[in-house]
C-alpha positions as a printed Julia matrix, in Angstrom:
148×3 Matrix{Float64}:
 -139.52   -6.11  23.9
 -137.98   -7.28  20.8
 -134.15   -7.53  20.67
 -132.63   -7.37  17.24
 -130.82  -10.5   16.17
 -127.1   -10.37  15.43
 -126.52  -10.45  11.72
 -122.9   -11.09  10.65
 -123.55   -9.89   7.11
 -124.25   -6.34   8.35
 -121.59   -4.43  10.3
 -122.59   -2.93  13.58
 -122.93    0.86  13.45
 -120.25    1.48  16.09
 -117.81   -0.81  14.27
 -114.95    1.24  12.87
 -112.54   -0.07  10.23
 -109.27   -1.14  11.85
 -105.97    0.44  10.83
 -103.79    3.47  11.49
 -104.57    7.03  10.61
 -102.18    9.1    8.56
 -101.32   11.16  11.63
 -100.39    8.07  13.64
  -98.16    6.82  10.83
  -96.4    10.2   10.55
  -95.74   10.3   14.3
  -94.22    6.81  14.26
  -92.09    7.6   11.19
  -90.84   10.81  12.85
  -89.83    8.9   15.99
  -88.0     6.25  13.92
  -86.21    9.0   11.97
  -85.08   10.73  15.15
  -83.78    7.48  16.62
  -81.92    6.61  13.41
  -80.38   10.09  13.32
  -79.14    9.72  16.88
  -78.02    6.06  16.85
  -76.7     5.8   13.26
  -73.6     8.02  13.62
  -72.61    6.34  16.88
  -72.96    2.91  15.29
  -70.88    3.8   12.22
  -68.18    5.37  14.42
  -67.68    1.95  16.03
  -67.3     0.34  12.6
  -64.46    2.75  11.76
  -62.71    1.94  15.03
  -63.01   -1.78  14.36
  -61.36   -1.38  10.94
  -58.36    0.32  12.59
  -58.18   -2.48  15.19
  -58.32   -5.09  12.43
  -55.47   -3.35  10.56
  -53.35   -3.3   13.73
  -54.02   -7.0   14.31
  -53.1    -7.86  10.72
  -49.89   -5.81  10.93
  -49.01   -7.63  14.16
  -49.54  -11.01  12.47
  -47.49   -9.97   9.44
  -44.68   -8.79  11.74
  -44.57  -12.22  13.4
  -44.43  -13.92  10.01
  -41.62  -11.56   8.93
  -39.7   -12.37  12.13
  -40.04  -16.1   11.41
  -38.82  -15.49   7.85
  -35.79  -13.66   9.27
  -35.01  -16.55  11.65
  -35.0   -19.0    8.75
  -33.41  -16.94   5.97
  -31.17  -14.68   8.06
  -32.64  -11.41   6.81
  -35.95   -9.7    6.22
  -37.36   -9.71   2.67
  -36.15   -6.8    0.56
  -38.57   -4.08  -0.52
  -38.59   -5.64  -4.0
  -39.44   -9.11  -2.63
  -42.07   -7.52  -0.42
  -44.62   -9.41   1.63
  -45.0   -11.88  -1.23
  -41.83  -13.54   0.14
  -43.94  -14.82   3.04
  -45.93  -17.1    0.72
  -43.63  -17.57  -2.31
  -39.96  -18.51  -2.08
  -37.64  -15.78  -3.38
  -34.92  -16.94  -5.79
  -32.02  -16.14  -3.42
  -33.54  -17.47  -0.16
  -31.91  -20.91   0.16
  -33.08  -21.53   3.74
  -36.66  -20.42   3.11
  -38.97  -22.76   5.06
  -42.32  -21.16   4.25
  -44.97  -20.43   3.54
  -45.1   -18.26   6.63
  -48.79  -17.43   6.24
  -51.65  -19.92   5.89
  -53.31  -17.77   3.24
  -52.22  -15.07   0.79
  -51.11  -11.73   2.21
  -54.35   -9.89   3.08
  -55.24   -6.41   1.94
  -55.89   -3.88   4.66
  -59.5    -3.52   5.89
  -60.07   -0.8    3.28
  -59.12   -3.11   0.4
  -55.65   -1.72  -0.31
  -52.32   -3.55  -0.05
  -50.1    -3.05   2.98
  -46.95   -1.01   2.39
  -43.62   -2.69   3.15
  -40.17   -1.13   3.07
  -36.86   -2.72   4.03
  -34.7    -1.18   5.33
  -37.25    0.98   7.04
  -37.02    4.6    8.08
  -38.36    3.77  11.55
  -36.88    0.32  12.18
  -35.46   -2.71  10.4
  -38.57   -2.63   8.22
  -41.62   -0.41   7.93
  -45.02   -2.04   7.55
  -48.08    0.17   7.32
  -51.48    0.95   5.84
  -52.5     4.4    4.62
  -55.85    4.05   6.41
  -59.33    4.81   5.13
  -58.33    7.6    2.76
  -55.47    5.64   1.12
  -53.16    8.67   1.39
  -50.07    9.22   3.57
  -50.76   11.01   6.85
  -54.26   11.91   7.9
  -56.04   11.91  11.22
  -58.81    9.93  12.89
  -59.99    7.04  10.72
  -57.91    8.39   7.82
  -54.69    8.14   9.85
  -51.98    5.71   8.81
  -51.78    2.44  10.76
  -48.09    1.66  11.31
  -45.79   -0.89  12.99
  -43.54    1.67  14.7
């Protein structure tokens, strides 16, 4: 019997081109879409919670700097002096020993300035962020983050 010789220049009849069919690609894309639809909202919910935690941590740090300012100067900065008094000496603060922050006063995690009021309605001073929506009040991630 004669066995045919292997010829690399001619594909074997049972050789099928490699690759994925359109149906296989659609099934995989559907599975990826379902996973993204399920995991995505849970992932982004954690990001919102971390922004609120970051705002609380920044408010806590600013409170400590304000307390140090009060120990040195004998009073908290006025509303007009604001948080800027932690990095720049006010004209009437003779015993100012700052700066009380290593860097400039940060914006809140949503890119807006913190609100400062002295005297405060809830304590010696009020320090707060309006949250994600930038408006007073709100709930959830849009709720105000406050020091009281």
